[in-house]
Structure formats: structure tokens, C-alpha cells
Amino acid sequence: MSLKPQMLQEQFALTQNLLPRELGDGLVLRVATVADTEPLAQLTGSVFGRDHFDAMCAAYTRDYMRADHPAISPSNVLVVEDPREHKLVSTTILIPQTWTYAGIPFGVGRPEMVATDPAYRHRGLVRAQFDVLHAWSAALGHFVQGITGIPWYYRQFEYEYALDLGGGRLCYYSNVPMLKDGESEAYHLRPLTLADIPFASALFDRDAQRSLIACPRPEWLWRHLLTGHSFDSIEYRPLQIIETLDGRAIGYLNPSRDAWSDTFPVNELSVVEGQSLRAVMPAVLRWLKTFCEEEALKQTKAIVGIYFGMGREHPVYDAIPELLPRARNPYGWYLRVADVPRFLYHIAPVLEARLARSTMAGYTGELKLDEYRRGLIIVFENGKLSHVENWQPIKHEAHAGFPPLVFLRLLFGEKSLTELCAFYPDCWAKDEAAVLLDALFPKHYSCVMPVG
């Protein structure tokens, strides 16, 4: 199973009405074809490399243009062509996926690989493509669009930073413990194989329960991670099984070959219940140091250590605090929710359960949120969500206020109401509304590993 069958028919039908489109200056927006594969690889490699050609991004582009990719195909890749120059000058893709909110699944459209030739920037080419991607995503029933990208830029398209992206702890090479004289490794690592998927998947699913927002990883996606990326791709991951010396699997590791500043990240690390993570980590760190040094040499990059980029919270931070001397703050996922009332209805069971456990249990009343250009009315009856609608704020009637889109940061648990009010002078809540908002939308850790 993959994501393609559920999306193609509706997407193609919508495309007939939207594309191709003349954008002015002779430029044409259209859906990509297989014949665009190498021109696209050259465009993305040049743009993402900035001062050099990024061969890893180019390889990733070739991969998602292949027919066997489970989530992407040329039909959900957009290109802007300059026929006069016989070249592609801008592109982006939509990656459909399913995330969960406290266990409740919801559809997400992820724009990615947004690239424009520098000579063609500041002409609205990305905006034109996002209009189409948002229409595609809506037609597929997605509640949310999410993108990782450069600072500020996607706020132009009604996105807001609403989830942590990365963040974690650094282990410098000098902190990696060396084997003592006469000492041998008590654990070793080997490549994760298809036969290991059930073991690793169970650990992944267990750990995902710690995260308010998560991206489930079914078997087809595990298989894609192992076999679907070419070795040169930025998405190729040398997943490892951690074993005892007698060959018993006790954990898995997901390191990345995509350098982040002067370190290589580790995106996932998990061990079975009852296994001491502190006991395992020296062997894991030594393996990672060797891996990072070899990768740095291949990529001619200056790397000083290992970045455990698994969010603000992870058991490894507690297991070896003295070996992880520096914290790195998270960046952020941009999220867009075009219909917030629809999303609130969808996650109503979570909101009602939170309310029932709070000091506002059984609440009846309405909560009016002023977002200055628009607002929301959320109504509860005996602790049950009975009505949500968009609202045009009227002076002095609101119970709480948020700058435009900032409510998303509360909704997705990225910040608490107290933190938002401290940071934004125009974020506020009346007494009862503050208690109610704290009950409905508590701050909660999230670390999402998306379909990519």
C-alpha cells in the first residue's frame, strides 16, 4: 500500500481546471512529466547548493520522479517553464501524508523542494504554485499543510511556526568515551534490514506516543526508507540495529548524512523496555563518531560532533547528560490550517477528554477568540464541544486575543498560553478564558518525522 492510489484521480481532475497556466513574461506553470527529471535535478541541485552543486538534493529529486515512489510522482510535482530559454525555472512538490493529534489521524499536505532560479525570483512564481498545491491538498481532504523552510518566508502564505523542528543536544568528538585498555564493546551495530522492520516499527510506535503530533510509519514507509532512496540522496539513511554480542536486537538508530551546521544529526534512537540506555550509549557514540568522520571526509565537510536532534525531550538526554554539554534550540515547522473550526471538530474527542480531566470539567459556555482580522467562537455544553464557527470580532466581546495565526502555536502544543502572553503584547485572556484555554490546549512535546 502507498499514498498514490487515494490521491491521483482527484488530483488529476483538479489539475484539468488549474493547469497549465500562463504566468506572464512567457512563463508557464504546469505539472511535471518524467521527461523533466534531469532538468529538475539540475535546478534543485543548483538552488539548494547555493555556492556549489548539491548532488544529494539532485539525487533526491531523481528519486521522487520515479514511478515506484510510494507518495510522490511527476503528477504532484509543479514546474514553471520558460519556453523561450527551454529551461525549468521554478518548482515545488506536494507530499501527502497522515499525521496524528494525540492519536487522532488527520491528513497533511507537505510542500517541499521549493526552488527558483535566482534570475526568476520576485515574480510571484512560488505563490502561484502554492495556490495550486493548497487546492490539491484541500481536494485530498487534508486538514493541515506543513513545511520546513527558510525563516519568515512562508508566513506570506498564511503559515505560522506552530511545531518544534529538531532541537536537542550536541556531543562533541572529545566527549565520546574511548575504550579502555583491554576493554571490548558490549554492543555492536549492524544495518537494519527488511526482516528487522517489525522490531523497529514497534519501538517507533511506542516512542511516537510521547509526541502530541506524530507521523505514523506503516510497513510500506519503512520499506521505502530502506530501499526507496538512492545512495547519493539526501534522504538515504543508514538505519542501524543495536545488538548484544550474542545477536539479540535491543534497539535501533536513525542517523542522517545531511550535515546540520558542523554536526551530523541523529533523528531516532530507541531501545527496548528494560534495557539500560546509559549502558548502550558509549558503543553507540563510538560507532557514530566513526560514521560521522567517514561521511565528513566523503563530503569534504568540517564536522565537530554528533547532534541528537530529537526535540526538546528524549531519554538519551537524561541517560548521558555529562556527554551532551550543549543544547541546540529547535527551529520550527510552518503549519497552515485553512479551516480551523473543521480541525477543532475533528479533534473534539481530545479536547473533551482534556476538559473532563481539568478544573473546568462539565463546562458549559462559549469562548470567543479575537485574532484581530478574524476570530473564532467555540461552544461547549456539559463538557462536550457543540459548536465552532469563524467569527468577525466585535469590540470588547472577546474572551481572549491572539495576533493572526498565533493561535496555531497554542492549538498544536508548541507554546503555553502563559508563554504566548509573555512574548506577544497583543496576546491576552480573561480569567476564566485563561483557565479554559490552559485545560484545552496544554503545552506538549512533539517531534515529527514526516514522509519525505
XYZ file of C-alpha atoms in Angstrom:
452
model
C 0.000 0.000 0.000
C 1.100 3.580 -0.638
C -0.390 7.065 -0.731
C -0.705 7.304 -4.502
C -3.976 5.468 -5.284
C -6.077 7.625 -2.958
C -4.871 10.898 -4.442
C -4.284 10.612 -8.158
C -7.825 10.584 -9.528
C -8.974 13.702 -7.659
C -5.701 15.482 -8.234
C -5.709 14.887 -11.964
C -9.331 16.087 -12.197
C -8.439 19.271 -10.348
C -5.368 19.801 -12.488
C -7.512 19.939 -15.612
C -9.140 23.114 -14.283
C -5.999 24.798 -12.982
C -3.170 23.935 -15.336
C -1.325 24.715 -17.478
C -1.429 28.408 -16.629
C 0.228 31.413 -18.255
C 2.058 33.454 -15.616
C 3.163 36.380 -17.775
C 6.550 37.144 -19.293
C 6.122 33.979 -21.351
C 6.334 31.700 -18.287
C 4.071 28.652 -17.979
C 3.043 26.804 -14.805
C 2.330 23.121 -15.417
C 2.533 19.625 -13.972
C 5.873 17.892 -14.405
C 6.465 14.891 -16.633
C 9.063 12.135 -16.490
C 10.990 14.000 -19.202
C 11.561 16.824 -16.679
C 13.531 14.601 -14.303
C 17.077 15.659 -15.173
C 16.304 19.373 -15.714
C 14.603 19.336 -12.296
C 17.589 17.618 -10.699
C 19.866 20.280 -12.137
C 17.572 23.070 -10.885
C 17.224 21.753 -7.311
C 20.901 20.833 -7.066
C 21.909 24.324 -8.151
C 19.432 26.201 -5.950
C 19.892 24.209 -2.746
C 23.657 24.080 -3.160
C 23.845 27.893 -3.299
C 27.598 28.265 -3.833
C 28.034 24.692 -5.121
C 26.004 21.964 -6.797
C 24.183 19.857 -4.182
C 24.410 16.348 -5.617
C 22.426 14.876 -2.698
C 19.420 17.122 -3.398
C 19.666 16.338 -7.110
C 19.674 12.599 -6.343
C 16.611 13.005 -4.125
C 14.836 14.799 -6.976
C 15.565 11.920 -9.368
C 14.200 9.504 -6.759
C 10.824 11.184 -6.323
C 10.318 11.374 -10.072
C 10.492 7.574 -10.275
C 7.342 5.544 -10.831
C 7.954 3.357 -7.767
C 7.934 6.199 -5.202
C 5.015 5.443 -2.833
C 3.934 9.037 -2.163
C 5.228 11.244 -4.984
C 5.175 11.054 -8.752
C 5.534 13.629 -11.535
C 1.783 14.273 -11.183
C 2.271 16.039 -7.847
C 5.318 17.997 -8.934
C 4.820 21.524 -10.277
C 7.213 23.307 -12.591
C 7.432 26.767 -14.084
C 8.934 26.699 -17.551
C 10.450 29.448 -19.636
C 9.837 28.104 -23.174
C 11.928 30.874 -24.709
C 15.017 29.671 -22.849
C 13.983 25.985 -22.937
C 14.506 25.684 -19.203
C 12.697 24.995 -15.936
C 12.984 27.976 -13.605
C 10.902 27.073 -10.527
C 9.396 24.002 -8.887
C 7.725 22.572 -5.802
C 6.057 19.290 -4.843
C 3.193 18.140 -2.624
C 3.830 15.114 -0.402
C 0.550 13.740 1.029
C 0.754 12.038 4.413
C -1.137 11.220 7.575
C -0.217 12.647 10.975
C -1.918 12.175 14.340
C -3.051 14.591 17.054
C -2.978 12.716 20.372
C -3.687 9.585 18.343
C -6.378 11.033 16.043
C -5.296 10.766 12.374
C -5.546 13.771 10.059
C -4.399 14.394 6.508
C -1.431 16.665 5.824
C -0.095 18.096 2.587
C 3.611 18.827 2.756
C 5.042 21.249 0.181
C 8.715 20.561 -0.377
C 11.677 21.180 -2.676
C 10.656 24.794 -3.283
C 13.308 26.050 -5.687
C 13.502 29.029 -8.037
C 16.339 30.062 -10.327
C 17.739 33.297 -8.811
C 17.225 35.140 -12.108
C 13.461 34.478 -11.891
C 12.768 35.400 -8.272
C 10.409 38.126 -7.033
C 7.849 37.364 -9.751
C 5.269 35.513 -7.608
C 6.181 32.086 -9.022
C 6.102 30.334 -5.639
C 2.791 31.983 -4.738
C 1.238 30.716 -7.978
C 2.458 27.202 -7.246
C 1.256 27.301 -3.640
C -2.214 28.320 -4.819
C -2.326 25.073 -6.788
C -0.760 22.945 -4.024
C -3.257 24.270 -1.490
C -6.128 23.467 -3.852
C -4.742 19.970 -4.385
C -4.327 19.460 -0.661
C -7.875 20.637 0.061
C -9.272 18.328 -2.632
C -7.486 15.420 -0.944
C -9.206 16.231 2.351
C -6.108 17.433 4.176
C -6.723 19.420 7.340
C -3.231 20.919 7.503
C -0.304 21.877 5.303
C 3.164 21.772 6.829
C 6.545 22.811 5.520
C 10.098 23.109 6.807
C 11.744 26.108 5.224
C 13.728 29.307 5.390
C 12.936 31.924 8.059
C 9.789 34.056 7.706
C 9.202 33.293 4.014
C 6.149 31.018 4.272
C 4.307 33.402 6.551
C 3.384 35.127 3.268
C 1.108 32.169 2.501
C -0.709 32.010 5.897
C 1.712 29.610 7.547
C 2.871 30.051 11.137
C 5.604 28.379 13.155
C 3.499 26.006 15.257
C 5.631 22.905 15.947
C 9.198 22.372 17.033
C 11.559 21.206 14.311
C 14.646 19.457 15.622
C 16.392 20.837 18.640
C 18.338 18.674 21.045
C 21.843 18.105 22.367
C 25.362 18.070 20.929
C 28.053 15.515 21.649
C 31.459 16.752 20.542
C 34.013 14.206 19.416
C 36.042 14.994 22.522
C 33.129 13.803 24.669
C 32.932 10.368 23.072
C 34.367 7.883 25.597
C 37.241 5.737 24.336
C 37.522 2.051 25.064
C 39.901 1.402 27.928
C 42.914 -0.868 27.536
C 41.713 -4.446 27.384
C 38.062 -3.387 27.136
C 35.856 -4.593 24.271
C 32.461 -3.443 23.060
C 29.470 -4.906 24.872
C 27.152 -3.946 21.991
C 27.558 -3.565 18.272
C 25.595 -2.059 15.408
C 24.654 -3.544 12.044
C 22.494 -2.330 9.126
C 18.744 -2.572 9.665
C 17.173 -4.982 7.141
C 13.671 -5.663 5.904
C 13.445 -8.553 8.379
C 14.031 -6.063 11.235
C 11.050 -3.860 10.346
C 8.579 -5.414 12.842
C 11.082 -4.933 15.684
C 11.976 -1.337 14.805
C 8.385 -0.434 13.978
C 7.186 -1.480 17.434
C 9.781 0.779 19.063
C 8.932 3.662 16.739
C 5.203 3.323 17.506
C 5.874 3.214 21.254
C 8.036 6.339 21.166
C 5.575 8.202 18.925
C 3.046 8.043 21.752
C 5.171 10.586 23.662
C 4.591 13.120 20.892
C 1.364 15.131 20.641
C 1.801 15.346 16.872
C 3.287 12.297 15.169
C 3.590 10.823 11.679
C 2.794 7.084 11.743
C 5.147 4.867 9.786
C 3.384 1.865 8.235
C 5.329 -1.052 6.781
C 5.332 0.357 3.235
C 7.016 3.517 4.509
C 9.632 1.535 6.446
C 10.367 -0.382 3.244
C 10.678 2.864 1.333
C 13.132 4.222 3.899
C 15.300 1.141 3.464
C 15.095 0.606 -0.294
C 13.478 3.643 -1.919
C 16.331 6.153 -1.890
C 19.459 6.063 -3.989
C 22.690 6.014 -2.012
C 23.544 9.573 -3.058
C 20.177 11.006 -1.957
C 19.878 13.427 0.931
C 17.102 11.145 2.243
C 19.186 7.956 2.250
C 19.501 6.845 5.868
C 21.879 4.116 7.049
C 19.476 2.773 9.704
C 21.162 0.522 12.260
C 20.129 -2.225 14.662
C 21.811 -2.183 18.079
C 22.619 -5.702 19.255
C 24.130 -7.564 22.170
C 27.184 -9.679 21.399
C 25.012 -12.782 21.125
C 22.970 -11.150 18.344
C 19.903 -10.065 20.334
C 18.379 -6.829 18.979
C 17.879 -4.281 21.739
C 17.360 -1.053 19.797
C 17.705 0.887 16.561
C 19.368 4.077 15.372
C 18.481 6.504 12.561
C 21.486 8.714 11.679
C 21.416 11.286 8.884
C 24.025 12.038 6.231
C 22.728 15.607 5.848
C 25.094 17.779 7.869
C 23.459 20.381 10.105
C 25.931 23.212 10.616
C 29.078 21.438 11.857
C 27.444 18.188 13.027
C 25.624 15.167 11.618
C 22.164 14.639 13.154
C 20.662 11.556 14.748
C 16.893 11.637 14.213
C 15.784 8.482 16.049
C 17.246 6.352 18.830
C 15.291 3.770 20.767
C 15.919 0.733 22.956
C 13.607 -1.950 24.317
C 11.978 -1.739 27.730
C 14.285 -2.940 30.486
C 17.462 -2.093 28.568
C 19.776 0.484 30.128
C 20.166 3.289 27.617
C 23.159 4.618 29.538
C 24.915 1.256 29.184
C 24.326 1.214 25.409
C 25.365 4.778 24.617
C 29.192 4.521 24.757
C 29.167 1.899 21.987
C 26.597 3.906 20.014
C 28.661 7.094 20.327
C 31.826 5.360 19.170
C 30.001 3.957 16.128
C 28.539 7.378 15.366
C 31.909 9.105 15.655
C 33.409 6.722 13.096
C 30.371 7.118 10.816
C 30.457 10.926 11.032
C 34.183 11.134 10.375
C 33.858 8.930 7.300
C 30.907 10.930 5.967
C 32.669 14.235 6.617
C 35.648 13.012 4.629
C 33.451 11.921 1.712
C 31.576 15.226 1.696
C 34.645 17.370 2.490
C 32.868 18.984 5.431
C 34.281 20.163 8.746
C 32.318 18.251 11.382
C 32.975 18.517 15.117
C 30.422 16.190 16.624
C 27.069 14.437 16.762
C 23.735 16.241 17.014
C 20.957 14.326 18.756
C 18.198 16.321 17.075
C 15.214 14.558 18.608
C 13.429 17.558 20.054
C 13.381 19.202 23.446
C 12.801 15.902 25.262
C 14.340 12.473 24.782
C 15.518 9.735 27.169
C 19.081 9.944 25.833
C 19.419 13.472 27.235
C 18.765 12.088 30.718
C 20.887 8.984 30.186
C 24.215 10.706 29.384
C 23.890 14.386 30.360
C 27.615 14.788 31.007
C 28.407 13.730 27.419
C 25.942 16.184 25.850
C 27.269 19.543 27.073
C 25.450 21.865 24.698
C 21.772 22.302 23.890
C 20.595 23.397 20.472
C 17.254 25.189 20.326
C 14.680 23.865 17.863
C 13.700 25.622 14.671
C 10.054 25.299 13.646
C 7.564 23.618 11.367
C 5.406 26.094 9.475
C 1.764 24.942 9.637
C -1.272 26.204 7.747
C -4.840 25.381 8.777
C -7.273 26.896 6.296
C -10.371 25.798 8.246
C -9.676 25.883 11.988
C -13.297 25.091 13.014
C -13.192 21.912 10.904
C -9.953 20.845 12.569
C -11.315 21.539 16.070
C -14.379 19.412 15.328
C -12.045 16.652 14.143
C -10.029 16.603 17.376
C -13.074 17.158 19.614
C -12.564 13.830 21.487
C -9.140 15.031 22.639
C -10.443 18.427 23.724
C -13.369 16.885 25.596
C -11.113 14.398 27.372
C -8.742 17.173 28.444
C -11.663 19.221 29.706
C -13.054 16.289 31.683
C -9.720 15.880 33.486
C -9.449 19.578 34.315
C -10.826 22.007 36.878
C -13.323 23.079 34.169
C -14.927 19.627 33.874
C -18.509 19.777 32.594
C -18.065 23.335 31.298
C -20.985 24.987 29.513
C -20.425 28.266 27.701
C -18.761 29.941 24.767
C -15.197 31.031 24.183
C -14.705 33.944 21.805
C -11.199 34.304 20.381
C -10.211 37.549 18.680
C -7.471 37.216 16.033
C -7.949 40.885 15.090
C -8.637 40.296 11.393
C -10.989 37.401 12.217
C -11.890 35.210 15.149
C -13.429 32.003 16.470
C -16.368 31.079 18.674
C -16.002 27.728 20.459
C -19.090 26.495 22.348
C -19.272 23.711 24.940
C -22.331 22.113 26.520
C -21.781 19.989 29.606
C -18.155 19.449 28.653
C -18.889 18.497 25.044
C -17.863 20.538 22.006
C -21.180 21.570 20.483
C -20.310 24.309 18.012
C -17.338 26.064 16.406
C -17.503 28.808 13.812
C -15.489 31.643 12.375
C -16.423 34.989 13.878
C -15.945 38.604 12.973
C -14.733 40.119 16.236
C -16.780 42.857 17.843
C -15.062 45.308 20.151
C -14.918 44.219 23.814
C -16.823 40.947 23.218
C -13.828 38.593 23.009
C -12.636 36.479 25.929
C -9.079 36.135 24.590
C -6.948 37.581 21.811
C -4.134 36.321 19.593
C -2.186 38.004 16.788
C -3.164 36.493 13.410
C -2.246 32.776 13.164
C -0.587 32.681 16.608
C -3.470 30.584 17.987
C -1.968 27.715 15.964
C 1.000 27.670 18.344
C -1.386 27.003 21.229
C -3.502 24.542 19.259
C -0.520 22.335 18.403
C 1.001 22.487 21.883
C 4.168 24.323 20.840
C 3.744 27.077 23.450
C 1.620 27.554 26.540
C -0.831 30.416 26.887
C 1.425 31.968 29.542
C 4.421 31.865 27.177
C 2.451 33.401 24.320
C 1.120 36.208 26.514
C 4.648 36.928 27.747
C 6.024 37.063 24.206
C 3.192 38.879 22.376
C 1.873 42.082 23.982
C -1.339 41.638 21.957
C -1.950 38.094 23.241
C -4.225 38.059 26.298
C -7.029 36.161 28.046
C -9.610 36.996 30.680
C -9.508 34.999 33.910
C -11.950 32.166 33.147
C -10.888 32.026 29.499
C -7.265 31.568 30.574
C -8.177 28.592 32.762
C -10.257 27.097 29.955
C -7.549 27.580 27.321
C -4.937 26.027 29.608
C -7.183 22.999 30.029
C -7.964 22.612 26.333
C -4.524 23.359 24.892
C -1.674 22.451 27.255
C 1.902 22.705 26.085
C 3.027 19.282 24.856
C 6.211 17.896 23.299
C 6.116 16.956 19.618
C 8.817 15.574 17.336
C 7.590 14.699 13.843
C 9.470 12.527 11.361
C 7.448 13.179 8.174
C 7.073 11.369 4.874
C 9.845 12.856 2.766
